[in-house]
Amino acid sequence: MRLAVLSDIHANLEALEAVLAHLEAQSHDALVCLGDFVGYGPDPNECIDRLKGQLRAAVVGNHDLAAIGARPIDDFNLFAQEAVLWTRQVLTNTSRDYLAALPERADVEGLLLVHGSPRMPAEEYILDTRTARASFVADGFRIALVGHTHQPALFIERNHRVSARGLLPEVSVPLPPSHRYIVNVGSVGQPRDGDPRASYAIVETEAPSVTLHRVPYPYTQTQGKMQAAGLPVLLGERLALGR
Ligand code: ZN
């Protein structure tokens, strides 16, 4: 099965539409989302509506939990806090119910889906091999799919050793069964690896492999909507930088 994996949409409808259009040209059997549907961006309800009917599975992210009041926001930076408060005001009951029903973990064809890490699903950032190792130890998954850091990456475990590597767009990376993997697919709606293009991945489950895709989108439209909504200027500016 070819699984299209999206994460961290962050209410960016222009980025989401660009990814869905790109996906039409890729063969895939199912679509999943690793959470953070909302937060930061101007179109939370529209992004949920656009995606929810076509998802095989989805898990909840920390911004989704914050937006429905299921998590405190005092550890978020001030811009993120402001965006959460704005999102709470505009979320429809239908969107809130959808986010509230999302699980923290899901399994699709033997792949573990979480937002942050297998060890602390909605919250932990895996940014180094030490943190990745803790999840390899804590959980028996073979391949875990994560987002949350907004930086695509691949962590590989073999004989209790963990290494990390980047993922280049359009390069298929095999995931042979002799090793275990944590695959970070990056962010659709707010990339933070210096590349402003939307990020997503396709994971092949039979002869396992992962291919990252980067898709340009008209972020000036998103910035205009954010300005009109009164969302923090800095959150718009970072879309142009991919930071
Ligand atoms: Zn996020």
PDB file of N, CA and C in Angstrom, residues 7-8 50-51 57 67 77 81 103 132 134 156 205 220 226 230:
ATOM      1  N   SER A   7       1.150  16.120   7.739  1.00  0.00           N
ATOM      2  CA  SER A   7       1.182  16.527   9.142  1.00  0.00           C
ATOM      3  C   SER A   7       1.242  18.047   9.246  1.00  0.00           C
ATOM      4  N   ASP A   8       0.828  18.551  10.406  1.00  0.00           N
ATOM      5  CA  ASP A   8       1.007  19.973  10.703  1.00  0.00           C
ATOM      6  C   ASP A   8       0.497  20.887   9.580  1.00  0.00           C
ATOM      7  N   ARG A  50     -11.934  20.060   4.575  1.00  0.00           N
ATOM      8  CA  ARG A  50     -11.336  19.602   3.319  1.00  0.00           C
ATOM      9  C   ARG A  50     -10.741  18.202   3.476  1.00  0.00           C
ATOM     10  N   LEU A  51     -10.215  17.904   4.665  1.00  0.00           N
ATOM     11  CA  LEU A  51      -9.467  16.667   4.861  1.00  0.00           C
ATOM     12  C   LEU A  51     -10.267  15.510   5.441  1.00  0.00           C
ATOM     13  N   ALA A  57      -6.896   7.564   8.550  1.00  0.00           N
ATOM     14  CA  ALA A  57      -6.663   7.682   9.995  1.00  0.00           C
ATOM     15  C   ALA A  57      -6.060   9.048  10.270  1.00  0.00           C
ATOM     16  N   ALA A  67      -6.426  24.156  20.991  1.00  0.00           N
ATOM     17  CA  ALA A  67      -7.545  24.873  20.369  1.00  0.00           C
ATOM     18  C   ALA A  67      -8.897  24.476  20.954  1.00  0.00           C
ATOM     19  N   ASN A  77       4.828  29.994  22.880  1.00  0.00           N
ATOM     20  CA  ASN A  77       5.289  31.378  22.784  1.00  0.00           C
ATOM     21  C   ASN A  77       4.078  32.298  22.590  1.00  0.00           C
ATOM     22  N   GLN A  81       0.282  31.508  21.367  1.00  0.00           N
ATOM     23  CA  GLN A  81      -0.845  31.676  22.300  1.00  0.00           C
ATOM     24  C   GLN A  81      -1.942  32.535  21.667  1.00  0.00           C
ATOM     25  N   PRO A 103      -7.700  10.280  18.230  1.00  0.00           N
ATOM     26  CA  PRO A 103      -6.856   9.534  19.185  1.00  0.00           C
ATOM     27  C   PRO A 103      -5.430  10.094  19.198  1.00  0.00           C
ATOM     28  N   ALA A 132      15.148  10.308  20.111  1.00  0.00           N
ATOM     29  CA  ALA A 132      14.609   9.234  19.271  1.00  0.00           C
ATOM     30  C   ALA A 132      14.817   7.879  19.950  1.00  0.00           C
ATOM     31  N   ALA A 134      14.980   7.132  23.051  1.00  0.00           N
ATOM     32  CA  ALA A 134      14.041   6.906  24.159  1.00  0.00           C
ATOM     33  C   ALA A 134      12.725   6.308  23.646  1.00  0.00           C
ATOM     34  N   ILE A 156      17.055   6.116  12.503  1.00  0.00           N
ATOM     35  CA  ILE A 156      17.210   4.688  12.209  1.00  0.00           C
ATOM     36  C   ILE A 156      17.821   3.991  13.419  1.00  0.00           C
ATOM     37  N   THR A 205       4.325   0.428   1.905  1.00  0.00           N
ATOM     38  CA  THR A 205       4.360  -0.514   3.024  1.00  0.00           C
ATOM     39  C   THR A 205       4.814  -1.928   2.625  1.00  0.00           C
ATOM     40  N   THR A 220       1.707  34.079  -0.174  1.00  0.00           N
ATOM     41  CA  THR A 220       1.289  35.484   0.004  1.00  0.00           C
ATOM     42  C   THR A 220      -0.229  35.564   0.208  1.00  0.00           C
ATOM     43  N   MET A 226      -4.104  36.072   6.893  1.00  0.00           N
ATOM     44  CA  MET A 226      -3.689  36.184   8.300  1.00  0.00           C
ATOM     45  C   MET A 226      -3.723  37.635   8.752  1.00  0.00           C
ATOM     46  N   GLY A 230      -6.168  39.469  11.631  1.00  0.00           N
ATOM     47  CA  GLY A 230      -5.523  40.053  12.808  1.00  0.00           C
ATOM     48  C   GLY A 230      -4.594  39.084  13.524  1.00  0.00           C
TER      49      GLY A 230
END
